Structure formats: structure tokens, C-alpha cells
Short mmCIF file of C-alpha atoms in Angstrom, two decimals:
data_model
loop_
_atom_site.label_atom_id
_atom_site.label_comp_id
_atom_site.label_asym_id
_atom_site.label_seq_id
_atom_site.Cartn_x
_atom_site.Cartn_y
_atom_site.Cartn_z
CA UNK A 1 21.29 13.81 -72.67
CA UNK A 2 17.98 13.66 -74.00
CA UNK A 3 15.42 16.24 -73.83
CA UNK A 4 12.21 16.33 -72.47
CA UNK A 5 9.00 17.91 -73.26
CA UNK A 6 8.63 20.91 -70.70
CA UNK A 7 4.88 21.57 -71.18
CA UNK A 8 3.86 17.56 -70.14
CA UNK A 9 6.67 16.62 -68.29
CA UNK A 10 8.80 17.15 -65.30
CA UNK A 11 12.29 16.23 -64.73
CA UNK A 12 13.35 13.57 -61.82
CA UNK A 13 16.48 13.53 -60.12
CA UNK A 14 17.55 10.05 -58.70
CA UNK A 15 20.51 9.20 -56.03
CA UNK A 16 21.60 5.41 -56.01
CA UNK A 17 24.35 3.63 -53.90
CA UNK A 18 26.05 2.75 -57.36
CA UNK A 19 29.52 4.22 -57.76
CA UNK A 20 33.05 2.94 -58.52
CA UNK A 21 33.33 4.98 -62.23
CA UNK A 22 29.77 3.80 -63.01
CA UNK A 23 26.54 5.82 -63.56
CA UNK A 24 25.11 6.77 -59.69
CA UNK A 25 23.10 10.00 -60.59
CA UNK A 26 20.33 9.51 -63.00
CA UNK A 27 18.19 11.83 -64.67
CA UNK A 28 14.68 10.95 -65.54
CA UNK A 29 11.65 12.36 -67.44
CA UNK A 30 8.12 11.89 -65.97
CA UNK A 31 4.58 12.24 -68.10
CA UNK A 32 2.75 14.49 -65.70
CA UNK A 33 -0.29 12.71 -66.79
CA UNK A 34 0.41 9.00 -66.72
CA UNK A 35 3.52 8.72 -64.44
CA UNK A 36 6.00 6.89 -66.36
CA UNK A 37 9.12 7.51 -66.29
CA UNK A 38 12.21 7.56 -68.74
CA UNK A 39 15.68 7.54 -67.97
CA UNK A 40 17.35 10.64 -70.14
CA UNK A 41 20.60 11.11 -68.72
CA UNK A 42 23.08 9.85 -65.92
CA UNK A 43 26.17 10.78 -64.46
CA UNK A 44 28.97 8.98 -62.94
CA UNK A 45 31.42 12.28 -60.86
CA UNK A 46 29.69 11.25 -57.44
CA UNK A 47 30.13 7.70 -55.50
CA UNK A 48 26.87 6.57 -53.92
CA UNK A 49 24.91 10.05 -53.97
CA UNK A 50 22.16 8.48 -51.54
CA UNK A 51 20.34 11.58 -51.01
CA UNK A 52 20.39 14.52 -52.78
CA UNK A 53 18.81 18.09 -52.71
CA UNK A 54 17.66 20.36 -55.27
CA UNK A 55 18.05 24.26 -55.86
CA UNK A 56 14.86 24.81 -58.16
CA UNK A 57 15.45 28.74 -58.22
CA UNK A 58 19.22 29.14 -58.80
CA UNK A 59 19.26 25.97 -60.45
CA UNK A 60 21.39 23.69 -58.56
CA UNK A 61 21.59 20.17 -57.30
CA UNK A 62 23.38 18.92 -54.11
CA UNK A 63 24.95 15.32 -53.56
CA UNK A 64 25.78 13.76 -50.19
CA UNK A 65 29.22 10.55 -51.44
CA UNK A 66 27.90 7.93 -48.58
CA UNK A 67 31.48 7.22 -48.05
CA UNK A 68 33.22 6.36 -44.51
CA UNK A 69 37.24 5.35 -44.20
CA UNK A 70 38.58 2.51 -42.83
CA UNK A 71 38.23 4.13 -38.91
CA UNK A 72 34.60 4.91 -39.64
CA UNK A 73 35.23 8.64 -38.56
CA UNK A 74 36.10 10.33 -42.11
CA UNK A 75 35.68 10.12 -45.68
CA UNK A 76 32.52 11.08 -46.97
CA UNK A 77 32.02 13.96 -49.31
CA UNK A 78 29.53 16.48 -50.40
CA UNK A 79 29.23 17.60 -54.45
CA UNK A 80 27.90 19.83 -56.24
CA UNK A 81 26.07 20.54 -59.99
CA UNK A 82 24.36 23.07 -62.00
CA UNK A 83 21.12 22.12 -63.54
CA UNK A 84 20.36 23.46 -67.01
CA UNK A 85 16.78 24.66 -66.95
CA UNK A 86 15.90 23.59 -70.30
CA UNK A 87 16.98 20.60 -70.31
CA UNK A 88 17.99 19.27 -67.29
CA UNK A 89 21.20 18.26 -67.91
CA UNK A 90 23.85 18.69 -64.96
CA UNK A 91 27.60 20.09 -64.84
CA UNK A 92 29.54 18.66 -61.92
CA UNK A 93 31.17 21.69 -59.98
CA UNK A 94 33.17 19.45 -57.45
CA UNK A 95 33.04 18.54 -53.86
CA UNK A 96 34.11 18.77 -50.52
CA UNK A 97 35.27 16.35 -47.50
CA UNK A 98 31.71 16.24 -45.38
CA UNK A 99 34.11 15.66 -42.39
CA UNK A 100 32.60 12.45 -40.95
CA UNK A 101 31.45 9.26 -41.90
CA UNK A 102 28.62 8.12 -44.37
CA UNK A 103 26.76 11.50 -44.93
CA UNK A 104 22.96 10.61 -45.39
CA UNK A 105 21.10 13.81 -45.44
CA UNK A 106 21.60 17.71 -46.51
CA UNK A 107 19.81 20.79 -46.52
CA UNK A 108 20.03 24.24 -48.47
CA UNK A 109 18.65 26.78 -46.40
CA UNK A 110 16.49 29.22 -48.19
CA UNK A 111 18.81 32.02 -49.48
CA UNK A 112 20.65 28.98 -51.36
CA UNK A 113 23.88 30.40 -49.68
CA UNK A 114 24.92 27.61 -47.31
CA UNK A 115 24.79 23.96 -46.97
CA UNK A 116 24.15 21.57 -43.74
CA UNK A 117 25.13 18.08 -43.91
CA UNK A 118 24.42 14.95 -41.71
CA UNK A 119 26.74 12.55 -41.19
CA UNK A 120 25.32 9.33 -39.82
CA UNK A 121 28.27 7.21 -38.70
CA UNK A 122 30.00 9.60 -37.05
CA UNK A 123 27.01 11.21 -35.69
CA UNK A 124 28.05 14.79 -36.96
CA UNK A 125 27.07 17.50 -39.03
CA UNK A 126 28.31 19.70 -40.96
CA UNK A 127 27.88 23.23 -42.51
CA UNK A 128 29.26 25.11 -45.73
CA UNK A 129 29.12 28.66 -47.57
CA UNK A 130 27.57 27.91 -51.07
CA UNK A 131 29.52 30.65 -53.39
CA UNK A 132 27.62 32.57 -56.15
CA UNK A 133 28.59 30.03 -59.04
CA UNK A 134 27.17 26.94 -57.01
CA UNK A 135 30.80 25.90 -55.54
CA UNK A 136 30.80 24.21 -51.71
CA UNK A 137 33.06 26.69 -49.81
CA UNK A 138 35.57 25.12 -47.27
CA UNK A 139 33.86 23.38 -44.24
CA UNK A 140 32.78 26.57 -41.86
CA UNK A 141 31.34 24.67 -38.59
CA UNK A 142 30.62 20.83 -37.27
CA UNK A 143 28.86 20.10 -34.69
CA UNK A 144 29.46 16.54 -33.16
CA UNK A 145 26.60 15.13 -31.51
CA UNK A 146 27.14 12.99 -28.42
CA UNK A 147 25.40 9.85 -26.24
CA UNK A 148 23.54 6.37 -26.83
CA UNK A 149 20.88 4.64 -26.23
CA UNK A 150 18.93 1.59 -25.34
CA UNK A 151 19.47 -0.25 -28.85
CA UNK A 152 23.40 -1.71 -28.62
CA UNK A 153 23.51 -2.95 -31.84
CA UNK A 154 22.36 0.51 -33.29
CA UNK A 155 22.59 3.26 -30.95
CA UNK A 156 26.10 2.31 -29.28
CA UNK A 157 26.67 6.37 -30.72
CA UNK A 158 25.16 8.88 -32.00
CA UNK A 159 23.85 8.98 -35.95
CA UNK A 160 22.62 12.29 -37.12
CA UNK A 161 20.51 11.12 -39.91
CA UNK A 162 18.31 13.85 -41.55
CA UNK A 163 18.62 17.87 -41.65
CA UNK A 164 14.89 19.60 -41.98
CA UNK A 165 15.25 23.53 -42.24
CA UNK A 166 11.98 25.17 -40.69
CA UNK A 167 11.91 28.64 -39.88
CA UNK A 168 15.50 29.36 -40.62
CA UNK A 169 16.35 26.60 -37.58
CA UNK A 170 17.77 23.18 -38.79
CA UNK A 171 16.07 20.09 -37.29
CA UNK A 172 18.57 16.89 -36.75
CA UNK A 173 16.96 13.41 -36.21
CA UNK A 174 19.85 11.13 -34.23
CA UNK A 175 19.03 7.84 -34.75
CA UNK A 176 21.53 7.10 -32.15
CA UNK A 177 20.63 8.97 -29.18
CA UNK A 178 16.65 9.15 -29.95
CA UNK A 179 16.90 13.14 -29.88
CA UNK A 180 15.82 15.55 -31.99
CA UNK A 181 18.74 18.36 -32.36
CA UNK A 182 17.83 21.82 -33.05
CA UNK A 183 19.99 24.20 -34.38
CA UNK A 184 19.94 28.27 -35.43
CA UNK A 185 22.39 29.23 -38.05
CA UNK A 186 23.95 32.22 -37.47
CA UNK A 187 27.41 34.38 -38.80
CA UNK A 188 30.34 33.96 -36.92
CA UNK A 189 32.43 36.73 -38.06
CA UNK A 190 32.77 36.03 -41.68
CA UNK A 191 31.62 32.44 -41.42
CA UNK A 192 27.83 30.71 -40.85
CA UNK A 193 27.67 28.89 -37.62
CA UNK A 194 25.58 26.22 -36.05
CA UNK A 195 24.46 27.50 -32.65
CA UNK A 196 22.88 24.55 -30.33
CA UNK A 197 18.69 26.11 -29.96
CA UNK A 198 17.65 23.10 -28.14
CA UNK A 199 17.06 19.20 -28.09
CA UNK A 200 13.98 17.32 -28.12
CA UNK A 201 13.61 13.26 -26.53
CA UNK A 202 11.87 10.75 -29.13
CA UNK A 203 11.20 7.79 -26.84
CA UNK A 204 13.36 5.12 -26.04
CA UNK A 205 14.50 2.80 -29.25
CA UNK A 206 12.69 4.55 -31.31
CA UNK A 207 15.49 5.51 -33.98
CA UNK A 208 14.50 8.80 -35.66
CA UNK A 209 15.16 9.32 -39.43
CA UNK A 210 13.59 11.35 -40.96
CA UNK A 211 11.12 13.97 -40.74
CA UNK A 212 8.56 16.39 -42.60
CA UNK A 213 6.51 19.63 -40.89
CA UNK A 214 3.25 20.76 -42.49
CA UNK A 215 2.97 23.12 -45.10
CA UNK A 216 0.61 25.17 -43.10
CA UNK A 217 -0.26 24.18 -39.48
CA UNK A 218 2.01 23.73 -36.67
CA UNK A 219 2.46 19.98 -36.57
CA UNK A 220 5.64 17.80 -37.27
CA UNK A 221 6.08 14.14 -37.66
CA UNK A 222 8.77 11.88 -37.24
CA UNK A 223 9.59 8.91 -38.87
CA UNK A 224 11.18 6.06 -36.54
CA UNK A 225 13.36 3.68 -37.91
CA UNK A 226 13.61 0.95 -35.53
CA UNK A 227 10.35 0.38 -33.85
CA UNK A 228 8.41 1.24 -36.86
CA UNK A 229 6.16 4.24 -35.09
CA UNK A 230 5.29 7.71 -36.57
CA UNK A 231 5.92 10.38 -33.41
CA UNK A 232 3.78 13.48 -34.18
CA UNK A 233 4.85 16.79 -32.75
CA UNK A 234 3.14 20.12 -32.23
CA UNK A 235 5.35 22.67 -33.08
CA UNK A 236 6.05 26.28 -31.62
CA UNK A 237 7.02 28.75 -34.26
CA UNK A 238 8.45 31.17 -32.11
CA UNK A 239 10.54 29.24 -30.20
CA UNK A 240 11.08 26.30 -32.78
CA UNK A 241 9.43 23.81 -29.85
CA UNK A 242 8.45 19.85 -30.40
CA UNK A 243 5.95 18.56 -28.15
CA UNK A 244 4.15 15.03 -28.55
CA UNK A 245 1.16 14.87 -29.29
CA UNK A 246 0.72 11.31 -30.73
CA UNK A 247 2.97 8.00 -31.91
CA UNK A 248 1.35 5.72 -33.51
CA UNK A 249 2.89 2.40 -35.68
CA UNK A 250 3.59 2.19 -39.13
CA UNK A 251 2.86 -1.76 -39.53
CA UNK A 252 -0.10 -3.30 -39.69
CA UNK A 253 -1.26 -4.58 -36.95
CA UNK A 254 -0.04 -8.20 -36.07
CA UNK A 255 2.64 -7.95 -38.81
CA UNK A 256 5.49 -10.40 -36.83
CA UNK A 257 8.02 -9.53 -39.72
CA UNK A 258 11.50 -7.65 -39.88
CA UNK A 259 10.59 -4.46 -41.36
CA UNK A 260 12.34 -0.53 -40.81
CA UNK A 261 11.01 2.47 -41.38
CA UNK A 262 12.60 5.12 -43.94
CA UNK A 263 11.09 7.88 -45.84
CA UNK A 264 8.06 10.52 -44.58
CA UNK A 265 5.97 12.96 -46.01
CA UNK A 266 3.06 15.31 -46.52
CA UNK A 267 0.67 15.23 -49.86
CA UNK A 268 0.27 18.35 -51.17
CA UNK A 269 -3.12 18.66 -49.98
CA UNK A 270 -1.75 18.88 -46.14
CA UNK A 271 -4.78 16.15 -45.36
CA UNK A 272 -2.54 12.93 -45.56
CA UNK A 273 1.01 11.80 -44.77
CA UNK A 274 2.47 8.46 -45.87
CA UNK A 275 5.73 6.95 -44.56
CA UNK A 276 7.61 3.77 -45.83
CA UNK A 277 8.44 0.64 -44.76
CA UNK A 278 11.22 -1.67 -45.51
CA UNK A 279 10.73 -4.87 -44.85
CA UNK A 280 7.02 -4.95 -44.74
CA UNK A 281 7.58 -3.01 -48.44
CA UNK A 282 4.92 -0.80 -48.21
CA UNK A 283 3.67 2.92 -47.59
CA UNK A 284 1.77 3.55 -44.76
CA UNK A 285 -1.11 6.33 -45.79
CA UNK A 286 -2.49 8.28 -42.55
CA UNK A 287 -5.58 11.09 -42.50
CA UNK A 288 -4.44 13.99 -40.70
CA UNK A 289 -6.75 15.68 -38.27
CA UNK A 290 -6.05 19.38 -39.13
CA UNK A 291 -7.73 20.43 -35.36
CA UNK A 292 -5.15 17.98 -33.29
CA UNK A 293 -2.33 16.66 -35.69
CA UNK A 294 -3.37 13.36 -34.72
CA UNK A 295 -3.08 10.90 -37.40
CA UNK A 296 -5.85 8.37 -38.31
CA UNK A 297 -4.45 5.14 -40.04
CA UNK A 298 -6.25 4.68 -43.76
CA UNK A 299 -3.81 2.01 -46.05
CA UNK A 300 -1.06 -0.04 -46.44
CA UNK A 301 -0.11 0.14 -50.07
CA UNK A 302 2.51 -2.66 -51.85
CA UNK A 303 5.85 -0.12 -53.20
CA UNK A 304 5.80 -3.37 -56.07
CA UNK A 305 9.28 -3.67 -55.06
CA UNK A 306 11.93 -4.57 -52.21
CA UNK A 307 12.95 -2.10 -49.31
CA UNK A 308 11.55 1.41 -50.32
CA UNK A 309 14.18 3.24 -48.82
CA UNK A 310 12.83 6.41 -50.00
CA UNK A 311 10.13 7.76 -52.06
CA UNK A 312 8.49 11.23 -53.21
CA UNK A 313 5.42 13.04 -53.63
CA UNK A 314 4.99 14.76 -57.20
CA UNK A 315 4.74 18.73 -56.84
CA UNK A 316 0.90 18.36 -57.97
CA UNK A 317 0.33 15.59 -55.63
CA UNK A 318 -1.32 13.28 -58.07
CA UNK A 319 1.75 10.39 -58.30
CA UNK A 320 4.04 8.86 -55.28
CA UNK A 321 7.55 7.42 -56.76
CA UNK A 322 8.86 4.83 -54.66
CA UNK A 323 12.44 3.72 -54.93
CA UNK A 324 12.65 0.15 -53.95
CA UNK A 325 16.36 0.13 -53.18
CA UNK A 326 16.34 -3.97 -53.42
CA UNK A 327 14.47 -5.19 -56.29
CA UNK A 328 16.48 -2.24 -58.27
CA UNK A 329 12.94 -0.01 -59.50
CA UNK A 330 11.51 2.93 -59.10
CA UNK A 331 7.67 2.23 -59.16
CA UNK A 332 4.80 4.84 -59.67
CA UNK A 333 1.65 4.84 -57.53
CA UNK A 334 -1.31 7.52 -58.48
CA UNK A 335 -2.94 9.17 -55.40
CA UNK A 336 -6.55 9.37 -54.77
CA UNK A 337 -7.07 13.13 -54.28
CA UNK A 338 -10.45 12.78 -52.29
CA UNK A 339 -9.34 9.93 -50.24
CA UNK A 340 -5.09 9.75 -49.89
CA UNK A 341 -4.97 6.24 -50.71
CA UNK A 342 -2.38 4.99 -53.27
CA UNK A 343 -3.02 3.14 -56.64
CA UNK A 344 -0.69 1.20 -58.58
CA UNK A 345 -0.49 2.59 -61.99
CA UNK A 346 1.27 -0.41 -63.84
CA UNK A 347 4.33 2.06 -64.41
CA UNK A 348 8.43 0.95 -63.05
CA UNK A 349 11.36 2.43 -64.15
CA UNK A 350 14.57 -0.14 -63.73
CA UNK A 351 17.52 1.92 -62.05
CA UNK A 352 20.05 0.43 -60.25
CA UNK A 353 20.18 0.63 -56.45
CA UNK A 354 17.75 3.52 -56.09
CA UNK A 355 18.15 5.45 -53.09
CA UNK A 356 16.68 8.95 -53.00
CA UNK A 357 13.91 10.76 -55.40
CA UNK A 358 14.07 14.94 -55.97
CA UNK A 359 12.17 16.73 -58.62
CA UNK A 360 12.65 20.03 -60.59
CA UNK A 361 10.44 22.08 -61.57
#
């Protein structure tokens, strides 16, 4: 493990869908004032950790193992690591069954003591006591989420697919039955529990993935995979409410291509989102009107790679890494901080079958 200068750089965490005994979890260093990036360390205990989370304050990093057995109803897994400070190096703690099929998504909620999972192919998720030392605790509850929808080849069943804390509620995008699932955790007796809050209707074939609120105004957006629209929301503290305000599309327009959405996010600025398309291989960068929510299209930016799967926003908000899952590269774009457009900045990082971006810092 190399080390990394603390003062002018930050350290980058990167999931891939590698795995079979070689390296899947790779840890980077980025120049906070260029954006390139150097590879200083990987790690091989975790088979296709395709999204991970990270624990800045206690120091801990999360791994969904996008596994599924031969029923498609079992056999993914959910790991654990410390994170040295200093350094960033990682210990592997060890893992847990995620009790369903190809996990996609987790959450820490804010105490750092417990753990939510989504399962995508079984359309499930899951939820864990963390212990002091960073160790999973045995599975506590799972809710199963059920229904379809109009897609056959894609929403024959339900497919949790991301897990968005807000509020102390957890916010479930199914893919599957175009709902929005929202959940209060709770203690049940000595365990945490899930405790069904309420459900929210995307529209029909939309697919939601993922999804990001604002730092400081009640709006949330939704990414949609499979008609390639961004659903925004306004959003009731108090009663942890979604109602739609706006959806607009993702593509340019007249784009006749095969293209999915993936990843979604907020600069830190709160004035722009940008979401990601694979297929078309870009980000789409939108204005945000801070009076309505109501998004205002602004760019179409190249990821300089194949299907960006997912991508991040630096904690200063002055670079965008984009993993192009494909062409096998993590590529660096520099924001515009008066306008929210993205600029290529020459800078790629080869890492193979990059699949989710975290930072710590």
C-alpha cells in the first residue's frame, strides 16, 4: 500500500465486478488540484463489490458481493473493512449472507450502527446491527418487496435497487414494480426493524434506480433506468412524502439509440444535478430551479469511455469521476463552478470493470 500525500490529496475508493481471487476493491489517490488519479492499493477478500459505502467518521467501508445462486433467490453477501485514516489502507473484517440475490445498493444510517441492503434480483432488502469494532451482526429484518409491471422482460418482479437514508427513513427505488418504498427503522425488542412508512408510484416503465435528495431544500430526484427520464419529487419532511413535480428525459433529444440510465447526483453547490447514461455514454448536466425543483436541461458531456455505470462528485465539487464500466477507465471531468457544465481534463485511470466510486475524507 502506498501512501498518499494528505494535505493535496484525497483517497478514492473503487468497487468493480472483478472477483474470482483477483483484485475487485481498489484504492486510489486523487491530486485535489489536477484530478488524476493513482492506483495505491487493491484488495481481493470481496467478489464483485459493485457498490460500496463509506464510514468517514468511524472509519469504515461497506461492500455489497453482487452474487446470486443458481435459483436466483440467494447468495449474495455483504463485507466489511476498517479504513486506516492515515493511509487508507483497509483490513477486511468479514461478511455476511445479504439473504437474496445480487445485492446492488447499501446504506449506513447515521449513528454508523446498522446496515440496509438492497437486493435487486430477488427484490428484497435487508437490514443488520453494525457492532462497535465494524463487524456485520447476523441478519435482523428483510423485507421482501412484491408486484410487476408493464416491462416483461424487466419488471416480471420486483428489484429493489438503491437504499437512500433521509431523515432517519430509508428510501427503496424498485426497478421492478416502478415504486418508491419507504421505510422507518425502528427497535424491535433487541433488534432494528424495517417498518413499511409508505410507497410512492414512479410512472409506468419507468425503472427507478437510483436516487439523490438535496442538501438543503425539499426536492428529490429519481433516476429512471429504462425510459431514460429524471422524475423530480417535492419532498415532505415531516411525513417523509414524494410528490411529482416534474420528469423530464435524460437523452438528447432525437437520440434513436439503446442507452440506460444509472447513476444521479447533486454538485455541491445544490444549483446542478447530473445523471448518467449508458449507452448514449454521457452525463446529463441539469440547472436546478431552487423556487420549484424543476430542472432546466444545460449539457450532455462524453464520460470518454463505455457505459458509465456510476460516477461521483468530489467533496469540493470541482471534479466528476466517471467509471465507464465497459471501456475498463475511470475518467476525470472538471466542473465549471459558475455554470455546472463538465470539462474533460485529459486525466483516466485504467481499472478493471469499474463499477462504483466513494471517497474519504
Amino acid at each position: 500500500m502506498q501512501r498518499y500525500e494528505k494535505q493535496s490529496s484525497r483517497i478514492v475508493y473503487v468497487g468493480t465486478y472483478n472477483g474470482g481471487g483477483d483484485d475487485s476493491l481498489y484504492v486510489l489517490s486523487m491530486d485535489k488540484s489536477t484530478g488524476k488519479l493513482s492506483a495505491i492499493g487493491a484488495y481481493a477478500e470481496v467478489e464483485m463489490p459493485s457498490f460500496l459505502t463509506v464510514d468517514t467518521e468511524r472509519g469504515r467501508l461497506f461492500a455489497v458481493s453482487e452474487l446470486q445462486d443458481e435459483a436466483g433467490k440467494e447468495g449474495g453477501e455483504v463485507a466489511s473493512y476498517t479504513v486506516e485514516k492515515e493511509t487508507g489502507a483497509l483490513r477486511y473484517i468479514g461478511k455476511q449472507p445479504s439473504f437474496g440475490a445480487s445485492p446492488c445498493h447499501l446504506v449506513t444510517d447515521r449513528e454508523g450502527k446498522r446496515l440496509v441492503v438492497a437486493n435487486y434480483t430477488s427484490g428484497s432488502v435487508s437490514l443488520y446491527p453494525i457492532e462497535e469494532d465494524g463487524t456485520i451482526g447476523p441478519l435482523a429484518d428483510r423485507k421482501r418487496h412484491e408486484g410487476q409491471s408493464v416491462r416483461s422482460d424487466r419488471q416480471e418482479a420486483a428489484h429493489a435497487h438503491c437504499t437512500v437514508l433521509k431523515d432517519s427513513r430509508i428510501y427503496v427505488a424498485d426497478l421492478g414494480t416502478d415504486k418508491i418504498m419507504i421505510y422507518n427503522m425502528q427497535e424491535n425488542g433487541e433488534k432494528p426493524a424495517l417498518v413499511l412508512h409508505g410507497e410512492v408510484k414512479v410512472h409506468a416503465g419507468a425503472g427507478p434506480r437510483h436516487m439523490a435528495f438535496h442538501p438543503d431544500l425539499p426536492y428529490a430526484y429519481v433516476i429512471n433506468e429504462l425510459d431514460s427520464t429524471i422524475t423530480a419529487f417535492a419532498y415532505g419532511q415531516e411525513d417523509g412524502t414524494l410528490r411529482e413535480i416534474q420528469t423530464v428525459s435524460a437523452l438528447p433529444e432525437g437520440f434513436a439509440g439503446e442507452s440506460y440510465c444509472a447513476d444521479i447526483h447533486i454538485g455541491k453547490s445544490g444549483d446542478y444535478l447530473y445523471g448518467s447514461n449508458r449507452g448514449h455514454d454521457s452525463i446529463a448536466v441539469y440547472r436546478i430551479d431552487r423556487n420549484s425543483g424543476k430542472l432546466t436541461l444545460i449539457q450532455h458531456e462524453p464520460t470518454g469511455g463505455a457505459w458509465p455505470r456510476n460516477f461521483a462528485v468530489t467533496p469540493d465539487g470541482k471534479f466528476v469521476l466517471a467509471a465507464n464500466q465497459y471501456s475498463d477507465s475511470i475518467v476525470t471531468l472538471a466542473v465549471n463552478e459558475n455554470t455546472g457544465r463538465l470539462e474533460p481534463t485529459g486525466h483516466e485511470l485504467r481499472i478493471p470493470k469499474p463499477v462504483c466510486i466513494q471517497f474519504f475524507e
